[in-house]
JSON list of C-alpha atoms in Angstrom, two decimals:
[
{"chain": "A", "resi": 1, "resn": "MET", "atom": "CA", "xyz": [4.84, 10.06, 9.95]},
{"chain": "A", "resi": 2, "resn": "ALA", "atom": "CA", "xyz": [3.88, 7.22, 12.30]},
{"chain": "A", "resi": 3, "resn": "LEU", "atom": "CA", "xyz": [3.21, 3.86, 10.69]},
{"chain": "A", "resi": 4, "resn": "GLU", "atom": "CA", "xyz": [-0.42, 3.85, 11.84]},
{"chain": "A", "resi": 5, "resn": "SER", "atom": "CA", "xyz": [-0.99, 7.28, 10.31]},
{"chain": "A", "resi": 6, "resn": "LEU", "atom": "CA", "xyz": [0.67, 6.22, 7.07]},
{"chain": "A", "resi": 7, "resn": "MET", "atom": "CA", "xyz": [-1.65, 3.25, 6.75]},
{"chain": "A", "resi": 8, "resn": "GLU", "atom": "CA", "xyz": [-4.77, 5.18, 7.73]},
{"chain": "A", "resi": 9, "resn": "ARG", "atom": "CA", "xyz": [-4.32, 8.44, 5.82]},
{"chain": "A", "resi": 10, "resn": "GLY", "atom": "CA", "xyz": [-0.92, 8.50, 4.12]},
{"chain": "A", "resi": 11, "resn": "GLU", "atom": "CA", "xyz": [-0.65, 10.24, 0.80]},
{"chain": "A", "resi": 12, "resn": "LEU", "atom": "CA", "xyz": [1.50, 9.24, -2.16]},
{"chain": "A", "resi": 13, "resn": "ALA", "atom": "CA", "xyz": [4.46, 11.32, -0.96]},
{"chain": "A", "resi": 14, "resn": "ASP", "atom": "CA", "xyz": [4.28, 9.65, 2.47]},
{"chain": "A", "resi": 15, "resn": "TRP", "atom": "CA", "xyz": [4.26, 6.19, 0.90]},
{"chain": "A", "resi": 16, "resn": "ARG", "atom": "CA", "xyz": [7.26, 7.11, -1.26]},
{"chain": "A", "resi": 17, "resn": "GLU", "atom": "CA", "xyz": [9.15, 8.34, 1.80]},
{"chain": "A", "resi": 18, "resn": "PHE", "atom": "CA", "xyz": [8.34, 5.10, 3.62]},
{"chain": "A", "resi": 19, "resn": "ALA", "atom": "CA", "xyz": [9.53, 3.00, 0.68]},
{"chain": "A", "resi": 20, "resn": "LEU", "atom": "CA", "xyz": [12.82, 4.92, 0.62]},
{"chain": "A", "resi": 21, "resn": "SER", "atom": "CA", "xyz": [13.21, 4.63, 4.39]},
{"chain": "A", "resi": 22, "resn": "LEU", "atom": "CA", "xyz": [12.90, 0.84, 4.16]},
{"chain": "A", "resi": 23, "resn": "LYS", "atom": "CA", "xyz": [16.18, 0.56, 2.27]},
{"chain": "A", "resi": 24, "resn": "GLY", "atom": "CA", "xyz": [18.53, -1.30, 4.59]},
{"chain": "A", "resi": 25, "resn": "ASN", "atom": "CA", "xyz": [16.28, -0.80, 7.63]},
{"chain": "A", "resi": 26, "resn": "GLU", "atom": "CA", "xyz": [15.08, -4.27, 8.63]},
{"chain": "A", "resi": 27, "resn": "GLN", "atom": "CA", "xyz": [13.84, -3.03, 12.02]},
{"chain": "A", "resi": 28, "resn": "LEU", "atom": "CA", "xyz": [11.50, -0.57, 10.29]},
{"chain": "A", "resi": 29, "resn": "ALA", "atom": "CA", "xyz": [10.34, -3.42, 8.06]},
{"chain": "A", "resi": 30, "resn": "ARG", "atom": "CA", "xyz": [9.61, -5.63, 11.09]},
{"chain": "A", "resi": 31, "resn": "ASP", "atom": "CA", "xyz": [7.80, -2.78, 12.86]},
{"chain": "A", "resi": 32, "resn": "ALA", "atom": "CA", "xyz": [5.72, -2.05, 9.77]},
{"chain": "A", "resi": 33, "resn": "LEU", "atom": "CA", "xyz": [4.73, -5.69, 9.42]},
{"chain": "A", "resi": 34, "resn": "ARG", "atom": "CA", "xyz": [3.74, -5.85, 13.08]},
{"chain": "A", "resi": 35, "resn": "VAL", "atom": "CA", "xyz": [1.58, -2.71, 12.78]},
{"chain": "A", "resi": 36, "resn": "SER", "atom": "CA", "xyz": [0.06, -3.99, 9.53]},
{"chain": "A", "resi": 37, "resn": "GLU", "atom": "CA", "xyz": [-1.47, -6.89, 11.45]},
{"chain": "A", "resi": 38, "resn": "TYR", "atom": "CA", "xyz": [-3.64, -4.51, 13.49]},
{"chain": "A", "resi": 39, "resn": "VAL", "atom": "CA", "xyz": [-4.73, -1.70, 11.17]},
{"chain": "A", "resi": 40, "resn": "GLU", "atom": "CA", "xyz": [-8.27, -1.69, 9.85]},
{"chain": "A", "resi": 41, "resn": "ASP", "atom": "CA", "xyz": [-7.34, -0.65, 6.31]},
{"chain": "A", "resi": 42, "resn": "ARG", "atom": "CA", "xyz": [-6.53, -4.03, 4.82]},
{"chain": "A", "resi": 43, "resn": "ALA", "atom": "CA", "xyz": [-5.46, -2.55, 1.48]},
{"chain": "A", "resi": 44, "resn": "SER", "atom": "CA", "xyz": [-2.84, -0.39, 3.21]},
{"chain": "A", "resi": 45, "resn": "ALA", "atom": "CA", "xyz": [-1.68, -3.34, 5.28]},
{"chain": "A", "resi": 46, "resn": "SER", "atom": "CA", "xyz": [-1.30, -5.36, 2.09]},
{"chain": "A", "resi": 47, "resn": "LEU", "atom": "CA", "xyz": [0.67, -2.54, 0.49]},
{"chain": "A", "resi": 48, "resn": "ILE", "atom": "CA", "xyz": [3.02, -2.45, 3.50]},
{"chain": "A", "resi": 49, "resn": "ARG", "atom": "CA", "xyz": [3.59, -6.18, 3.12]},
{"chain": "A", "resi": 50, "resn": "VAL", "atom": "CA", "xyz": [4.36, -5.83, -0.58]},
{"chain": "A", "resi": 51, "resn": "LEU", "atom": "CA", "xyz": [6.81, -2.97, 0.00]},
{"chain": "A", "resi": 52, "resn": "VAL", "atom": "CA", "xyz": [8.55, -4.86, 2.80]},
{"chain": "A", "resi": 53, "resn": "SER", "atom": "CA", "xyz": [8.73, -8.07, 0.76]},
{"chain": "A", "resi": 54, "resn": "GLN", "atom": "CA", "xyz": [10.42, -6.15, -2.07]},
{"chain": "A", "resi": 55, "resn": "ARG", "atom": "CA", "xyz": [13.18, -4.94, 0.27]},
{"chain": "A", "resi": 56, "resn": "PHE", "atom": "CA", "xyz": [13.34, -8.00, 2.53]},
{"chain": "A", "resi": 57, "resn": "PRO", "atom": "CA", "xyz": [12.11, -11.05, 0.62]},
{"chain": "A", "resi": 58, "resn": "GLY", "atom": "CA", "xyz": [10.79, -13.69, 2.95]},
{"chain": "A", "resi": 59, "resn": "LEU", "atom": "CA", "xyz": [10.27, -11.51, 6.01]},
{"chain": "A", "resi": 60, "resn": "SER", "atom": "CA", "xyz": [6.83, -12.43, 7.34]},
{"chain": "A", "resi": 61, "resn": "PRO", "atom": "CA", "xyz": [4.50, -10.40, 9.62]},
{"chain": "A", "resi": 62, "resn": "GLY", "atom": "CA", "xyz": [5.48, -12.60, 12.58]},
{"chain": "A", "resi": 63, "resn": "GLY", "atom": "CA", "xyz": [9.14, -11.74, 12.05]},
{"chain": "A", "resi": 64, "resn": "GLU", "atom": "CA", "xyz": [10.05, -15.17, 10.75]},
{"chain": "A", "resi": 65, "resn": "ARG", "atom": "CA", "xyz": [11.21, -15.93, 7.26]},
{"chain": "A", "resi": 66, "resn": "ALA", "atom": "CA", "xyz": [8.38, -16.96, 4.97]},
{"chain": "A", "resi": 67, "resn": "LEU", "atom": "CA", "xyz": [7.24, -15.61, 1.64]},
{"chain": "A", "resi": 68, "resn": "PRO", "atom": "CA", "xyz": [3.48, -15.21, 1.25]},
{"chain": "A", "resi": 69, "resn": "SER", "atom": "CA", "xyz": [2.11, -15.82, -2.19]},
{"chain": "A", "resi": 70, "resn": "LEU", "atom": "CA", "xyz": [0.80, -12.94, -4.24]},
{"chain": "A", "resi": 71, "resn": "ASN", "atom": "CA", "xyz": [-2.67, -14.45, -3.92]},
{"chain": "A", "resi": 72, "resn": "GLN", "atom": "CA", "xyz": [-2.39, -14.34, -0.11]},
{"chain": "A", "resi": 73, "resn": "ILE", "atom": "CA", "xyz": [-1.28, -10.70, -0.21]},
{"chain": "A", "resi": 74, "resn": "LEU", "atom": "CA", "xyz": [-4.07, -9.66, -2.55]},
{"chain": "A", "resi": 75, "resn": "ALA", "atom": "CA", "xyz": [-6.82, -11.81, -1.01]},
{"chain": "A", "resi": 76, "resn": "PRO", "atom": "CA", "xyz": [-8.25, -9.01, 1.20]},
{"chain": "A", "resi": 77, "resn": "ILE", "atom": "CA", "xyz": [-8.39, -6.64, -1.75]},
{"chain": "A", "resi": 78, "resn": "HIS", "atom": "CA", "xyz": [-10.07, -9.24, -3.96]},
{"chain": "A", "resi": 79, "resn": "GLU", "atom": "CA", "xyz": [-12.61, -10.01, -1.23]},
{"chain": "A", "resi": 80, "resn": "GLU", "atom": "CA", "xyz": [-13.48, -6.34, -0.68]},
{"chain": "A", "resi": 81, "resn": "PHE", "atom": "CA", "xyz": [-13.87, -5.90, -4.44]},
{"chain": "A", "resi": 82, "resn": "ARG", "atom": "CA", "xyz": [-16.15, -8.95, -4.63]},
{"chain": "A", "resi": 83, "resn": "GLN", "atom": "CA", "xyz": [-18.27, -7.67, -1.75]},
{"chain": "A", "resi": 84, "resn": "SER", "atom": "CA", "xyz": [-18.54, -4.20, -3.29]},
{"chain": "A", "resi": 85, "resn": "GLY", "atom": "CA", "xyz": [-20.65, -5.49, -6.16]},
{"chain": "A", "resi": 86, "resn": "MET", "atom": "CA", "xyz": [-18.68, -3.29, -8.54]},
{"chain": "A", "resi": 87, "resn": "SER", "atom": "CA", "xyz": [-18.00, -4.63, -12.02]},
{"chain": "A", "resi": 88, "resn": "GLU", "atom": "CA", "xyz": [-14.51, -4.76, -13.51]},
{"chain": "A", "resi": 89, "resn": "ALA", "atom": "CA", "xyz": [-15.56, -2.09, -16.01]},
{"chain": "A", "resi": 90, "resn": "GLU", "atom": "CA", "xyz": [-16.67, 0.20, -13.18]},
{"chain": "A", "resi": 91, "resn": "LEU", "atom": "CA", "xyz": [-13.37, -0.38, -11.37]},
{"chain": "A", "resi": 92, "resn": "SER", "atom": "CA", "xyz": [-11.45, 0.43, -14.55]},
{"chain": "A", "resi": 93, "resn": "CYS", "atom": "CA", "xyz": [-13.37, 3.70, -14.90]},
{"chain": "A", "resi": 94, "resn": "LEU", "atom": "CA", "xyz": [-12.70, 4.56, -11.26]},
{"chain": "A", "resi": 95, "resn": "ILE", "atom": "CA", "xyz": [-8.97, 3.91, -11.72]},
{"chain": "A", "resi": 96, "resn": "GLU", "atom": "CA", "xyz": [-8.87, 6.01, -14.89]},
{"chain": "A", "resi": 97, "resn": "GLU", "atom": "CA", "xyz": [-10.64, 8.89, -13.11]},
{"chain": "A", "resi": 98, "resn": "ALA", "atom": "CA", "xyz": [-8.11, 8.72, -10.27]},
{"chain": "A", "resi": 99, "resn": "ARG", "atom": "CA", "xyz": [-5.20, 8.68, -12.75]},
{"chain": "A", "resi": 100, "resn": "ASP", "atom": "CA", "xyz": [-6.66, 11.70, -14.54]},
{"chain": "A", "resi": 101, "resn": "GLU", "atom": "CA", "xyz": [-7.03, 13.58, -11.25]},
{"chain": "A", "resi": 102, "resn": "VAL", "atom": "CA", "xyz": [-3.41, 12.86, -10.31]},
{"chain": "A", "resi": 103, "resn": "TRP", "atom": "CA", "xyz": [-2.20, 13.91, -13.74]},
{"chain": "A", "resi": 104, "resn": "GLN", "atom": "CA", "xyz": [-4.19, 17.15, -13.61]},
{"chain": "A", "resi": 105, "resn": "GLU", "atom": "CA", "xyz": [-2.87, 17.90, -10.12]},
{"chain": "A", "resi": 106, "resn": "LYS", "atom": "CA", "xyz": [0.70, 17.39, -11.34]},
{"chain": "A", "resi": 107, "resn": "GLN", "atom": "CA", "xyz": [0.06, 19.68, -14.28]},
{"chain": "A", "resi": 108, "resn": "ARG", "atom": "CA", "xyz": [-1.31, 22.40, -11.98]},
{"chain": "A", "resi": 109, "resn": "GLY", "atom": "CA", "xyz": [1.78, 21.98, -9.77]},
{"chain": "A", "resi": 110, "resn": "LYS", "atom": "CA", "xyz": [4.09, 22.38, -12.79]},
{"chain": "A", "resi": 111, "resn": "ALA", "atom": "CA", "xyz": [2.19, 25.47, -13.93]},
{"chain": "A", "resi": 112, "resn": "ALA", "atom": "CA", "xyz": [2.46, 27.03, -10.48]},
{"chain": "A", "resi": 113, "resn": "SER", "atom": "CA", "xyz": [6.24, 26.49, -10.36]}
]
């Protein structure tokens, strides 16, 4: 899957495959960071940066060595949350619903096997 597609509509399996592909592949990490600077989905771009920083600590989007703080990485997510007007309780409920859906989907997959 192309990096742009991963960031725009990648599913959990795609993200797992990307994370595995990063192992020992600094060029892929650099390419992913470069693409993350231009995608519209800031949450996906932030996730790319976190995954890359786990495999290649200090590799920055510009290709130079620098380690962004966790606050810098999460800033776009925090800002979108603030702008959404959603309360922390509402976000917690939304996360729980998503977890339940994933769990139910896994259970249906196990039953079908």
